[in-house]
JSON list of C-alpha atoms in Angstrom, two decimals:
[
{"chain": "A", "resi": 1, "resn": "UNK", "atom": "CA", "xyz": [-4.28, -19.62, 5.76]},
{"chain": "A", "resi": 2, "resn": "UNK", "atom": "CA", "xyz": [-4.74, -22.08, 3.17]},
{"chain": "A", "resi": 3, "resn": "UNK", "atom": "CA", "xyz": [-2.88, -22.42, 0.24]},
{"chain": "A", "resi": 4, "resn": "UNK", "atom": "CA", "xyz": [-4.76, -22.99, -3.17]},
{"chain": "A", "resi": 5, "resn": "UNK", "atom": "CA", "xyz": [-4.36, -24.00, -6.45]},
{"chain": "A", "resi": 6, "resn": "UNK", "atom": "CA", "xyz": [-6.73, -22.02, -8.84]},
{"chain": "A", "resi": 7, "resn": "UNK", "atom": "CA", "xyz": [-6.58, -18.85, -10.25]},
{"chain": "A", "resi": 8, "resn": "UNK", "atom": "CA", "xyz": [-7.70, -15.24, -9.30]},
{"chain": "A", "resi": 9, "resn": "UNK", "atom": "CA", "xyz": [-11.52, -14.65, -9.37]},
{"chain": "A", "resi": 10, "resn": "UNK", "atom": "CA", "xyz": [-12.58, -12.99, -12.53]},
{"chain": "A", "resi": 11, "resn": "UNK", "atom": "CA", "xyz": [-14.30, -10.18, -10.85]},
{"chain": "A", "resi": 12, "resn": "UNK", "atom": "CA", "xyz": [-11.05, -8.51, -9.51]},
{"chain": "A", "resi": 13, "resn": "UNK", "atom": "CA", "xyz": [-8.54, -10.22, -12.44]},
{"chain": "A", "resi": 14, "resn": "UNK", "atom": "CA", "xyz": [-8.29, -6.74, -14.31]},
{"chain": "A", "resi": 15, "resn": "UNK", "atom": "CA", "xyz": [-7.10, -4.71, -11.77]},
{"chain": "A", "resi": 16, "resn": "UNK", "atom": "CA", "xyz": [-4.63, -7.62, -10.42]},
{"chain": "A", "resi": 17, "resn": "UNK", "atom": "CA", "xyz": [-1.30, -5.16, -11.62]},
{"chain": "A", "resi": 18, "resn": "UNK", "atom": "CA", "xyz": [-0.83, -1.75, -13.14]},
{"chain": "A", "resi": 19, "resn": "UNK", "atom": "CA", "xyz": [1.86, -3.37, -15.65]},
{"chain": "A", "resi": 20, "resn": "UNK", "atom": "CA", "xyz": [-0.19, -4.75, -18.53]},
{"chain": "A", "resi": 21, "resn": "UNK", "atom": "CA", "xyz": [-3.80, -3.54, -16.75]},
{"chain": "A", "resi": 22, "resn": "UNK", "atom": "CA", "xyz": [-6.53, -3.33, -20.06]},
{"chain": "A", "resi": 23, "resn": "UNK", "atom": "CA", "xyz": [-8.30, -1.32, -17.92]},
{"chain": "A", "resi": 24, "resn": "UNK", "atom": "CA", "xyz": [-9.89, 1.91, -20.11]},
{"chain": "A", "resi": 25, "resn": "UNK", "atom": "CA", "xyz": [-8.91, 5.05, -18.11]},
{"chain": "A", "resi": 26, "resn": "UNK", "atom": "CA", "xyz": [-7.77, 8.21, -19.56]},
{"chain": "A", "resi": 27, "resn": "UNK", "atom": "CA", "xyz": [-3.55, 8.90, -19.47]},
{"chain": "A", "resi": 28, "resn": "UNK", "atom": "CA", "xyz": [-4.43, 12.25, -18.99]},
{"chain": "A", "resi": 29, "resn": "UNK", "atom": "CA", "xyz": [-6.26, 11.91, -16.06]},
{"chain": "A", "resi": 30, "resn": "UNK", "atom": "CA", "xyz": [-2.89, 10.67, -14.31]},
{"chain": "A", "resi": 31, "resn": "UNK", "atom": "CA", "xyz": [-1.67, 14.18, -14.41]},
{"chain": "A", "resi": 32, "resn": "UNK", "atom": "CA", "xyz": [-4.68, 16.06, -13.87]},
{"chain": "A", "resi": 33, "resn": "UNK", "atom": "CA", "xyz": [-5.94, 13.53, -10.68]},
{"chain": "A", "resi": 34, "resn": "UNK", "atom": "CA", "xyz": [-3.49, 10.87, -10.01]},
{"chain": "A", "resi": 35, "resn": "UNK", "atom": "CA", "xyz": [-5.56, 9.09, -7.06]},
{"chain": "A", "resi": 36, "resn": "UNK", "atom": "CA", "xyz": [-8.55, 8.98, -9.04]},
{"chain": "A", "resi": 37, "resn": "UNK", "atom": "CA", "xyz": [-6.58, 8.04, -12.13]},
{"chain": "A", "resi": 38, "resn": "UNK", "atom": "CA", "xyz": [-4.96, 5.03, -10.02]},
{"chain": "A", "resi": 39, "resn": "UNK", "atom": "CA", "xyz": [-8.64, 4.64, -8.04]},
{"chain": "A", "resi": 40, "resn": "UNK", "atom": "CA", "xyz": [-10.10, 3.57, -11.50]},
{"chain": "A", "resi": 41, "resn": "UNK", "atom": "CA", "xyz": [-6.76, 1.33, -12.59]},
{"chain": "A", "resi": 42, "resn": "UNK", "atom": "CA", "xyz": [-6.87, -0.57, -9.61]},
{"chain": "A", "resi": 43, "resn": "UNK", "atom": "CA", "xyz": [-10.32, -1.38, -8.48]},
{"chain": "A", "resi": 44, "resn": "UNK", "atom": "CA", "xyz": [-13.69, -2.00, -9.54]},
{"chain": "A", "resi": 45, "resn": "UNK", "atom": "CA", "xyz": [-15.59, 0.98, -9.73]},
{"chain": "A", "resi": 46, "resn": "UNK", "atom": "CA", "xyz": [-18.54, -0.25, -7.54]},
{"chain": "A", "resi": 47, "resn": "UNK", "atom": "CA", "xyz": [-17.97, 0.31, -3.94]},
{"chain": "A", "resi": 48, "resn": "UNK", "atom": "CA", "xyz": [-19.79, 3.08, -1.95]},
{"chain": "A", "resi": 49, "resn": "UNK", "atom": "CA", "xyz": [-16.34, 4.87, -0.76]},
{"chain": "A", "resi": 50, "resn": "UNK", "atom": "CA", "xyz": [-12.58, 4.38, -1.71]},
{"chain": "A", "resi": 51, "resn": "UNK", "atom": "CA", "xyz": [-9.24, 5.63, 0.19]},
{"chain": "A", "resi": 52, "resn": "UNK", "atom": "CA", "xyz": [-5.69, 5.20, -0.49]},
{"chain": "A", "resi": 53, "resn": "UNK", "atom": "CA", "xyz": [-3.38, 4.15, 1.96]},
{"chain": "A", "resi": 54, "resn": "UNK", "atom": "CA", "xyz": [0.17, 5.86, 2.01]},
{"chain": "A", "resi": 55, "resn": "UNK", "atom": "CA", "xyz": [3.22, 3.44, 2.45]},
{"chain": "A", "resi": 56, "resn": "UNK", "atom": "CA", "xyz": [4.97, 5.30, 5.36]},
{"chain": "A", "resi": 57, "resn": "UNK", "atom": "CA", "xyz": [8.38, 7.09, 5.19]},
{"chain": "A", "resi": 58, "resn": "UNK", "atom": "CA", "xyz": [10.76, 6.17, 7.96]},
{"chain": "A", "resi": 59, "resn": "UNK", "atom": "CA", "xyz": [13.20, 7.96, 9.99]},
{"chain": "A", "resi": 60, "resn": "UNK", "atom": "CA", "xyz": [15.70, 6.99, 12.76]},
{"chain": "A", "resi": 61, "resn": "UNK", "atom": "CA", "xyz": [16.05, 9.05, 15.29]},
{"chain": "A", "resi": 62, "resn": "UNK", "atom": "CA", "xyz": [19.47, 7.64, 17.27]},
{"chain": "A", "resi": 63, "resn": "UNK", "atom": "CA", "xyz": [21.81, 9.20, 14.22]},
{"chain": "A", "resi": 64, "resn": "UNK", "atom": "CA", "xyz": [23.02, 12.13, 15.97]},
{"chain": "A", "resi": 65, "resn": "UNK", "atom": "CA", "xyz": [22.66, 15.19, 13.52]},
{"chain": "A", "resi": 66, "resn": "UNK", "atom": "CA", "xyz": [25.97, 15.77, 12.62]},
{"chain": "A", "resi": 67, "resn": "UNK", "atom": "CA", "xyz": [26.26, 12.29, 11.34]},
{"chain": "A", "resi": 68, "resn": "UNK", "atom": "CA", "xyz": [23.04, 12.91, 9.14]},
{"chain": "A", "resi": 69, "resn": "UNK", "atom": "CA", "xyz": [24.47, 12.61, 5.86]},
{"chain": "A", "resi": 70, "resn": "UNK", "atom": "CA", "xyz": [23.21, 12.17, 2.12]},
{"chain": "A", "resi": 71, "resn": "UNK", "atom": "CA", "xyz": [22.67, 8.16, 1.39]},
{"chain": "A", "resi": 72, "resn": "UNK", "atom": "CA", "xyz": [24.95, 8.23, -1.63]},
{"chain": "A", "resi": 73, "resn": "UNK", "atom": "CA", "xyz": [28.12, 9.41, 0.80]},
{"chain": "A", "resi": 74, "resn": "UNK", "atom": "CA", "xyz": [27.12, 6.59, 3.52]},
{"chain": "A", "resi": 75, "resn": "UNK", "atom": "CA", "xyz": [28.64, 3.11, 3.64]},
{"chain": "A", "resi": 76, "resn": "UNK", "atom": "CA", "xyz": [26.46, 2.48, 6.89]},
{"chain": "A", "resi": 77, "resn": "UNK", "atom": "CA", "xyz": [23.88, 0.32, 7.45]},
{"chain": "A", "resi": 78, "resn": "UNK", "atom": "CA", "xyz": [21.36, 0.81, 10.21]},
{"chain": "A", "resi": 79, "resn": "UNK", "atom": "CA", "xyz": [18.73, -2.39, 11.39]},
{"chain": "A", "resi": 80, "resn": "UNK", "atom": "CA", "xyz": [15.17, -1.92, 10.07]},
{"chain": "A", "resi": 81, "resn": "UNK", "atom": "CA", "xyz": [14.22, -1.67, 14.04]},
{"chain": "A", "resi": 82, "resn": "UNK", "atom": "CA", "xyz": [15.70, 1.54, 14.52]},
{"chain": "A", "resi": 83, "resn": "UNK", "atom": "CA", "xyz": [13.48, 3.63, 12.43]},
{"chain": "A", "resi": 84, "resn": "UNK", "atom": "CA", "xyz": [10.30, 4.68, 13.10]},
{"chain": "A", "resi": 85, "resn": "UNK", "atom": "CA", "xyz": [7.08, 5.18, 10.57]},
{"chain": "A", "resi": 86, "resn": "UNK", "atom": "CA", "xyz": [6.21, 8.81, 9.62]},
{"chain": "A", "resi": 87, "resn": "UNK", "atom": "CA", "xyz": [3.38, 9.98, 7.45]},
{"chain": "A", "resi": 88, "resn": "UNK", "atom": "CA", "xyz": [4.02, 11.29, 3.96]},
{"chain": "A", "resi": 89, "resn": "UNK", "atom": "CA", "xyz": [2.42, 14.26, 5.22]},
{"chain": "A", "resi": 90, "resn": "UNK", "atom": "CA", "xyz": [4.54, 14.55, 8.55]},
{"chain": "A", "resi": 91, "resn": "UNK", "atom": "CA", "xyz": [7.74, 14.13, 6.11]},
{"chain": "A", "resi": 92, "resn": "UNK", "atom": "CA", "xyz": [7.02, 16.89, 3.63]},
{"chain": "A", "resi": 93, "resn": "UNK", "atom": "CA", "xyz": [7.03, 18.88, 7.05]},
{"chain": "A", "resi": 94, "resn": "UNK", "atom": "CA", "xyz": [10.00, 17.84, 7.69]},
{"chain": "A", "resi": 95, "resn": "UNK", "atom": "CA", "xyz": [11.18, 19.59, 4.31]},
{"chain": "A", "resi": 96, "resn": "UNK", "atom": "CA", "xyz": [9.68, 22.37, 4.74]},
{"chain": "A", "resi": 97, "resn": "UNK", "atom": "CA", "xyz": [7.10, 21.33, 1.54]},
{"chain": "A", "resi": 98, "resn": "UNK", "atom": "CA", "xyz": [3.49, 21.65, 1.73]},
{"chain": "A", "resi": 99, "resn": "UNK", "atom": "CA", "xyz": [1.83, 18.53, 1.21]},
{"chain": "A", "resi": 100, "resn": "UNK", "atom": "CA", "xyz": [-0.43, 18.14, -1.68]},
{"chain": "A", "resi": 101, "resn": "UNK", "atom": "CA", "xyz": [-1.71, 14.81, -2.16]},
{"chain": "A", "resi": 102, "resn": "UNK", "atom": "CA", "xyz": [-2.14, 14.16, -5.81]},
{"chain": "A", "resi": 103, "resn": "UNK", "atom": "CA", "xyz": [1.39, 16.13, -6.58]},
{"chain": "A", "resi": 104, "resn": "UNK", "atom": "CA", "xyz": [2.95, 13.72, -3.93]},
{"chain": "A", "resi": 105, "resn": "UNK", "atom": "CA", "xyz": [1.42, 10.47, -5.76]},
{"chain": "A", "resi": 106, "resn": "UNK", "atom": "CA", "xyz": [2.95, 11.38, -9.15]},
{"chain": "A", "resi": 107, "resn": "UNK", "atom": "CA", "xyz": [5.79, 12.56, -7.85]},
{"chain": "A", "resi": 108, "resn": "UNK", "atom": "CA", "xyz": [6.13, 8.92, -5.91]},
{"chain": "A", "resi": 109, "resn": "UNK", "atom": "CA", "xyz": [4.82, 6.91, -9.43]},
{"chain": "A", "resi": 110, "resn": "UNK", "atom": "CA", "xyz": [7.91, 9.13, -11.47]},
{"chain": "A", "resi": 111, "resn": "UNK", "atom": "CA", "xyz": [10.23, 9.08, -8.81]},
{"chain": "A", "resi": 112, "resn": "UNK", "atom": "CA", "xyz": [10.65, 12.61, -9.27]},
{"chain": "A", "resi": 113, "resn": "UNK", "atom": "CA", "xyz": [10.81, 13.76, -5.75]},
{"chain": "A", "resi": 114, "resn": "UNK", "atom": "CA", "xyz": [10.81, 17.79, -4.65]},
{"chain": "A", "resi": 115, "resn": "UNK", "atom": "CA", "xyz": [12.55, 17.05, -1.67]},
{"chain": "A", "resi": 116, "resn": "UNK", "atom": "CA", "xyz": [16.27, 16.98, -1.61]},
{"chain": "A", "resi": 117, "resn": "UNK", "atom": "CA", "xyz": [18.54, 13.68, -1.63]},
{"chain": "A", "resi": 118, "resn": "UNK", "atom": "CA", "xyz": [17.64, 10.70, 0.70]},
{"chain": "A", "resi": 119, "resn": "UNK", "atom": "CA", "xyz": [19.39, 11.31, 4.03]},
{"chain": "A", "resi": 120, "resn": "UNK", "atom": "CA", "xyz": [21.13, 8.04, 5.71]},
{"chain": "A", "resi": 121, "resn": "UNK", "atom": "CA", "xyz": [18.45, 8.26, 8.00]},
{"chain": "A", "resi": 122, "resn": "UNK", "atom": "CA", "xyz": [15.44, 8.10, 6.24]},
{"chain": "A", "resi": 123, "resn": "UNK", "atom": "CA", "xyz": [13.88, 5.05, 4.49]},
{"chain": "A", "resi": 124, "resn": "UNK", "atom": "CA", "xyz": [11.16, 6.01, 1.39]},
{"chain": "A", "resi": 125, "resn": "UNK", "atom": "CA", "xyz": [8.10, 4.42, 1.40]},
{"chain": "A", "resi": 126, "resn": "UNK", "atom": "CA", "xyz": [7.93, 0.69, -0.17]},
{"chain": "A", "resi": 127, "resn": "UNK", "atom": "CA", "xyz": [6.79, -0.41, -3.29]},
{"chain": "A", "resi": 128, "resn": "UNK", "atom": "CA", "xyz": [4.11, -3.62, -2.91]},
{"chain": "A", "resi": 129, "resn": "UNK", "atom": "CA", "xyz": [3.75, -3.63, 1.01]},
{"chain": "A", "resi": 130, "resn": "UNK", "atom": "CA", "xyz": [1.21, -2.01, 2.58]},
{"chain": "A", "resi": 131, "resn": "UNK", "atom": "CA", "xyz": [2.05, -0.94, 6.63]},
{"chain": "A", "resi": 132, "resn": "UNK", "atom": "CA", "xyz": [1.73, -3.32, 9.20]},
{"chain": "A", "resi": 133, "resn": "UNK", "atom": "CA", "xyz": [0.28, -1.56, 11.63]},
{"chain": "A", "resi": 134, "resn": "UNK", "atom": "CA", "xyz": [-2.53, -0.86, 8.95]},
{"chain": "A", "resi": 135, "resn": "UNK", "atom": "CA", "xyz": [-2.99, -4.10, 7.68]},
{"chain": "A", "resi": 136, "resn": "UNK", "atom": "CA", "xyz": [-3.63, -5.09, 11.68]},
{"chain": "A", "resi": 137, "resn": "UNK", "atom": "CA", "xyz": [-5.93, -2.20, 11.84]},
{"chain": "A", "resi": 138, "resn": "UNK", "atom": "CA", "xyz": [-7.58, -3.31, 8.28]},
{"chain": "A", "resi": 139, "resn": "UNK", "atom": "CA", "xyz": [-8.50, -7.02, 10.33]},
{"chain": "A", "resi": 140, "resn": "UNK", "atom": "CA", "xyz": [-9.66, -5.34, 13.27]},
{"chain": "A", "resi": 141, "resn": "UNK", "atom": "CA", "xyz": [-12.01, -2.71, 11.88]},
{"chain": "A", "resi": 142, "resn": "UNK", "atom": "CA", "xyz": [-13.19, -5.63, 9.12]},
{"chain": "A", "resi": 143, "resn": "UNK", "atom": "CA", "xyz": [-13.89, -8.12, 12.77]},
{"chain": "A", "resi": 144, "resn": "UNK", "atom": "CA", "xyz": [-15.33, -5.03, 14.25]},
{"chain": "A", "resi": 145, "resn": "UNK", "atom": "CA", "xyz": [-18.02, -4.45, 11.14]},
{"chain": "A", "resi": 146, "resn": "UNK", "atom": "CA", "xyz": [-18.50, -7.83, 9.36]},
{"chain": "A", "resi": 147, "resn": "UNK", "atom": "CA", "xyz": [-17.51, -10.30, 11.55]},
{"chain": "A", "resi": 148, "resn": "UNK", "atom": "CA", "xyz": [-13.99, -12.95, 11.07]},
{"chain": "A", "resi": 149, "resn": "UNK", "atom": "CA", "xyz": [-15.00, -12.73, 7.19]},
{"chain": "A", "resi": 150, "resn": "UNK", "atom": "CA", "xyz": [-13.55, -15.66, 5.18]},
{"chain": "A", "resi": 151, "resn": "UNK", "atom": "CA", "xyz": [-11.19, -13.62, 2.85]},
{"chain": "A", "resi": 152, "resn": "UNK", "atom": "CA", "xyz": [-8.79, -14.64, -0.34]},
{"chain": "A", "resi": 153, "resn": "UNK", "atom": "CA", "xyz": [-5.10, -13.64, -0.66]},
{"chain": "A", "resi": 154, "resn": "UNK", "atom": "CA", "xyz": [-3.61, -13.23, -4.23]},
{"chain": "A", "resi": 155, "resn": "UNK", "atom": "CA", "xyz": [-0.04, -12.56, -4.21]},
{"chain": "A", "resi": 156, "resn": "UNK", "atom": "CA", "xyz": [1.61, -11.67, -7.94]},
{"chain": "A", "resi": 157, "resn": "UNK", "atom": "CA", "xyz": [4.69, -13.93, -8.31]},
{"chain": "A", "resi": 158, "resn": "UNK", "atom": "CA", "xyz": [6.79, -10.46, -8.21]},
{"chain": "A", "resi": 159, "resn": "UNK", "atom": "CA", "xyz": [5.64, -10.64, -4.10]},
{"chain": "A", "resi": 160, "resn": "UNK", "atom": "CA", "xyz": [7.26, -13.97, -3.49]},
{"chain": "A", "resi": 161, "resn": "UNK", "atom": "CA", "xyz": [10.94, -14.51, -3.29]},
{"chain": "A", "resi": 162, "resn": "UNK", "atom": "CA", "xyz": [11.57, -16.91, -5.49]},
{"chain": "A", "resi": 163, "resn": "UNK", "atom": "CA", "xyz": [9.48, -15.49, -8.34]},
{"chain": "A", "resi": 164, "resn": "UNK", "atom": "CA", "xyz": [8.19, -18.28, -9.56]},
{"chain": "A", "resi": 165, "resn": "UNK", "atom": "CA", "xyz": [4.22, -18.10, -9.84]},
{"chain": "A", "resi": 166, "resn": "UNK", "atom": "CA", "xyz": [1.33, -16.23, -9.03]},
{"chain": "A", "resi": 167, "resn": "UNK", "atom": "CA", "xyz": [0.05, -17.58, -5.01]},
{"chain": "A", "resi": 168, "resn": "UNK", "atom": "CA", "xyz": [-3.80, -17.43, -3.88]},
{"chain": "A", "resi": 169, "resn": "UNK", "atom": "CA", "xyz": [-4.47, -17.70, -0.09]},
{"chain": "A", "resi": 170, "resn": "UNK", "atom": "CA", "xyz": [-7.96, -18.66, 1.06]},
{"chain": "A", "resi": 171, "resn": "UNK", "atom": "CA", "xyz": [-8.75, -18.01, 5.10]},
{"chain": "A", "resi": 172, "resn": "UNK", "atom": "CA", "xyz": [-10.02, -16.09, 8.29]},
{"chain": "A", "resi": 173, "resn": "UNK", "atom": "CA", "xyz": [-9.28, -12.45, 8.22]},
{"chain": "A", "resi": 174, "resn": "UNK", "atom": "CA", "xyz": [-8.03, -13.04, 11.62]},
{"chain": "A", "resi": 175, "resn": "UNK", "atom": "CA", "xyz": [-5.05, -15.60, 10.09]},
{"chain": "A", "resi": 176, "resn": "UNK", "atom": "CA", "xyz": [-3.91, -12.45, 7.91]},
{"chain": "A", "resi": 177, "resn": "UNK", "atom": "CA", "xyz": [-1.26, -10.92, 10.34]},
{"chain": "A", "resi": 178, "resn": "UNK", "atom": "CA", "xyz": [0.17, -14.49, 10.88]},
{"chain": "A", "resi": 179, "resn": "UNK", "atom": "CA", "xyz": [0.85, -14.90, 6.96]},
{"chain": "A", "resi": 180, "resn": "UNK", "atom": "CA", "xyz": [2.92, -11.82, 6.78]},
{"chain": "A", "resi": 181, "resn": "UNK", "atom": "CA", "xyz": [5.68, -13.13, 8.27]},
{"chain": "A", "resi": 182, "resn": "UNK", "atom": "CA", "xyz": [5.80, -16.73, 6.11]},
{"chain": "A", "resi": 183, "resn": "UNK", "atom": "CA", "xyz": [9.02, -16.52, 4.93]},
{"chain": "A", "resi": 184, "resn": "UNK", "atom": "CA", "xyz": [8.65, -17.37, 1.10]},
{"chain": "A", "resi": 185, "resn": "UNK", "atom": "CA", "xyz": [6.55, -13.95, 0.79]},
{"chain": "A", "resi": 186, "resn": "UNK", "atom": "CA", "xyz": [8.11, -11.21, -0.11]},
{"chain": "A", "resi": 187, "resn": "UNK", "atom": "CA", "xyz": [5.95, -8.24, 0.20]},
{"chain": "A", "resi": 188, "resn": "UNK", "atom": "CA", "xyz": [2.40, -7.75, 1.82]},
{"chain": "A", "resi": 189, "resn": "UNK", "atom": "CA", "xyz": [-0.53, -9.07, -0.22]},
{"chain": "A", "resi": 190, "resn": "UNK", "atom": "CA", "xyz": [-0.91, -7.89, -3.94]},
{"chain": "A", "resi": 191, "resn": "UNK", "atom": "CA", "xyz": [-5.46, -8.20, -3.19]},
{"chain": "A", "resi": 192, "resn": "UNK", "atom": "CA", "xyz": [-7.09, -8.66, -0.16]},
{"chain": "A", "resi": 193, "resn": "UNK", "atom": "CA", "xyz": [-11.11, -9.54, -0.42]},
{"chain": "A", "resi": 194, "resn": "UNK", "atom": "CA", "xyz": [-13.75, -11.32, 1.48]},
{"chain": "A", "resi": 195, "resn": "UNK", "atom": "CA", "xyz": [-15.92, -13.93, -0.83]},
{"chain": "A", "resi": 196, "resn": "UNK", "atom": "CA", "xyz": [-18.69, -11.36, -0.23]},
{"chain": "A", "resi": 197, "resn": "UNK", "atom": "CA", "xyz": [-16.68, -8.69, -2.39]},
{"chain": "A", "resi": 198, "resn": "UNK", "atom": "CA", "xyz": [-18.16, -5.65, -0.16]},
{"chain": "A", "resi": 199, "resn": "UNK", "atom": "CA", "xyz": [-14.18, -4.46, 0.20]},
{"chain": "A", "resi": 200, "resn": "UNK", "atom": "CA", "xyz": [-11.20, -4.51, -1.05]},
{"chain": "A", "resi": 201, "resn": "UNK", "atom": "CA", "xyz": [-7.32, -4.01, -1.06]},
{"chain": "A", "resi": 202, "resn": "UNK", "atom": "CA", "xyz": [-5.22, -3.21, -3.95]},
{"chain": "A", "resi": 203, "resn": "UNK", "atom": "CA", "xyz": [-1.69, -3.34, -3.29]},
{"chain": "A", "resi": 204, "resn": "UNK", "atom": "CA", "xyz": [0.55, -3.03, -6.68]},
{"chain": "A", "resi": 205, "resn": "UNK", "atom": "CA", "xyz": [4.29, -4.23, -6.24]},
{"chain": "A", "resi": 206, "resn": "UNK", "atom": "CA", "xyz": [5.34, -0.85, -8.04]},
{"chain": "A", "resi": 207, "resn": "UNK", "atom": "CA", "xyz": [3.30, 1.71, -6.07]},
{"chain": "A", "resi": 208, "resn": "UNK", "atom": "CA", "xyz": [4.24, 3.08, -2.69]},
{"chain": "A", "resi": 209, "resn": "UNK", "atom": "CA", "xyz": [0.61, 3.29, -1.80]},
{"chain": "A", "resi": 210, "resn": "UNK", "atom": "CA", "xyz": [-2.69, 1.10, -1.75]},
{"chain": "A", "resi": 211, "resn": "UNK", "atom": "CA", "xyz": [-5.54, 1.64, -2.90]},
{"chain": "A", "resi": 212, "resn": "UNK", "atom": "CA", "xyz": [-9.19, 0.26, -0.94]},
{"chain": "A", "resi": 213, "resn": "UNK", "atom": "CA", "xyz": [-13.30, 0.42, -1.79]},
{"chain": "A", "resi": 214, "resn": "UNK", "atom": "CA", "xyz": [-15.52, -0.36, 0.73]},
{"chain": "A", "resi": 215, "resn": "UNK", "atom": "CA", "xyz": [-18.51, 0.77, 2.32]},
{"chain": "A", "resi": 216, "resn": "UNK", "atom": "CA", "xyz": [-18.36, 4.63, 3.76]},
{"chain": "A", "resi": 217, "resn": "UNK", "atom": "CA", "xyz": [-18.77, 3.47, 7.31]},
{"chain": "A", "resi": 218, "resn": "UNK", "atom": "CA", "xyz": [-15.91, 0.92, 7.02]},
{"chain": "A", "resi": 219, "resn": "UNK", "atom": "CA", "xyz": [-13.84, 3.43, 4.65]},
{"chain": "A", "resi": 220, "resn": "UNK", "atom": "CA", "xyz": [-13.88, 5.97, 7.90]},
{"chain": "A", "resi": 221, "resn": "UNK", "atom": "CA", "xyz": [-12.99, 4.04, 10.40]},
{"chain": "A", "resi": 222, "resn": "UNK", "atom": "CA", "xyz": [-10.09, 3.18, 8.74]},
{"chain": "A", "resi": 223, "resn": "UNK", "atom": "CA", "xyz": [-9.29, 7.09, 7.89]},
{"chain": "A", "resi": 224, "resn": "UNK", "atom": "CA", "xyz": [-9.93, 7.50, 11.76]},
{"chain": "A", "resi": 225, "resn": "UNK", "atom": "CA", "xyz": [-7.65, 4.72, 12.57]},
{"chain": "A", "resi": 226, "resn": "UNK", "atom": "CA", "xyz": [-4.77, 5.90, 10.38]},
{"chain": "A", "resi": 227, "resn": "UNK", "atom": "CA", "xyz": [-4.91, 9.53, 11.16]},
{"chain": "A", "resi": 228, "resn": "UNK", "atom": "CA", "xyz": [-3.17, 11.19, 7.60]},
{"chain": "A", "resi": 229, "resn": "UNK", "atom": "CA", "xyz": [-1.95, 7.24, 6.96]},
{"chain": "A", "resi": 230, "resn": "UNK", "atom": "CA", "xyz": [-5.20, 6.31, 5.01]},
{"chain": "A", "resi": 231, "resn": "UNK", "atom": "CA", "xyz": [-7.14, 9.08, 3.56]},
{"chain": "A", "resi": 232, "resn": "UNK", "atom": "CA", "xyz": [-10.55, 8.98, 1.82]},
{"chain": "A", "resi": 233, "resn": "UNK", "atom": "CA", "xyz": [-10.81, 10.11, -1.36]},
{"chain": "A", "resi": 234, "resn": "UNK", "atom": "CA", "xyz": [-13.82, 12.34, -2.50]},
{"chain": "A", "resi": 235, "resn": "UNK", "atom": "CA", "xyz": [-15.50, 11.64, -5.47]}
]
C-alpha cells in the first residue's frame, strides 16, 4: 500500500466521521431505527444493499469460574491472545438477554448497557476497528466478485497513534491485511473503497460497529461469511 498525499475524494468526504457529519438525517430516527439512522450518517445512500458489521465481544475461557470477577475489583491483566471473539448476539445469550438489534446499537452508541458489569473476562467490542477475521473475509469475497480491485484507505488522524493528520492509502485489495499490522496505525481503516465506488466500508473511531453498501450479491456473501457477525439490513 501506497502512501499519498491528497485529500479524501469528495464523493465519500461527508460521511468521513459521525463527529461534525452535515449530513441531514432526522435525530429522531436514532431512537426509533438506530441502524438505519447510522446507515444514512455514514454512507451514501446509493448502493443496492447495506449491512452493518458488529465489532465482536470477547471472552477468555482459561479464567476458572470462581476467579470470574467484576473488572472494577480486578488488578489482573490477561494477553489479548487468550480471548476468543463472540458475537453480540452469542453474548446477550450469555446474559440471559434477548438480542434485539437496533436496542443493542443504541445501547452500544450511549453506553448504556442492560447487561450487568464487565466481568474480568470479557473484552467489549472496539470502537474504530472493524474484526480481522472480517476484514480478511471482506478481501476475499471482494477477489472472489470483482477481481484484486485497486482500493483507497482513509484513516482519520484519531486512527493513527500519533494523532497528527488525516492518512490516505492507495493499493491492491489484496495488500489490505498486510497494512493492518503497520505499526503507526492505530485502529482498522476509518473508509475502505475501490476507485469504482460499487462498495464501501464505514468504520467510525467512536462506534463499535461498521457500517457497508454494496451490491446484494456481494452484501450476502458477506452475511453468509460472518454468520450473526455481519447482518444485512432491510430496507
Amino acid at each position: 500500500m501506497e502512501l499519498k498525499e491528497k485529500d479524501i475524494e469528495d464523493w465519500i468526504k461527508p460521511y468521513a466521521t459521525i463527529v461534525g457529519n452535515k449530513n441531514d438525517v432526522d435525530l429522531d430516527l436514532r431512537k426509533k431505527n438506530p441502524a438505519e439512522y447510522f446507515l444514512r450518517l455514514t454512507l451514501p445512500n446509493n448502493y443496492e444493499s447495506y449491512a452493518i458489521a458488529l465489532h465482536s465481544f470477547w471472552i477468555n475461557h482459561n479464567i476458572p469460574k470462581d476467579k470470574v470477577i467484576t473488572n472494577e475489583l480486578s488488578n489482573e491483566e490477561f494477553p489479548e491472545k487468550d480471548f476468543s471473539a463472540v458475537t453480540w448476539k452469542d453474548f446477550y445469550e450469555r446474559k440471559n438477554l434477548k438480542f434485539n438489534l437496533n436496542k443493542a446499537i443504541l445501547n452500544s452508541v450511549e453506553h448504556n448497557q442492560t447487561y450487568e458489569k464487565q466481568l474480568n473476562n470479557e473484552l467489549y467490542p472496539s470502537e474504530g476497528s472493524m474484526d480481522e477475521e472480517q476484514i480478511i473475509n471482506l478481501v476475499e469475497i471482494v477477489k472472489e466478485i470483482y477481481g484484486n480491485q485497486e482500493i483507497e484507505l482513509f484513516y482519520t488522524f484519531l486512527a493513527t497513534k500519533d494523532w497528527k493528520k488525516n492518512l490516505i492509502y492507495n493499493g491492491k485489495i489484496s495488500e489490505l491485511p498486510k497494512l493492518l499490522k503497520e505499526e503507526n496505525l492505530r485502529l482498522t481503516p476509518s473508509l475502505i473503497y475501490p476507485k469504482e465506488r460499487n462498495w464501501v466500508v464505514n468504520t467510525d473511531y467512536d462506534l463499535s460497529f461498521s457500517t457497508i453498501g454494496g451490491e446484494s450479491k456481494f452484501i450476502s456473501k458477506l452475511e453468509k461469511r460472518n454468520s450473526n457477525g455481519i447482518i444485512r439490513i432491510e430496507r
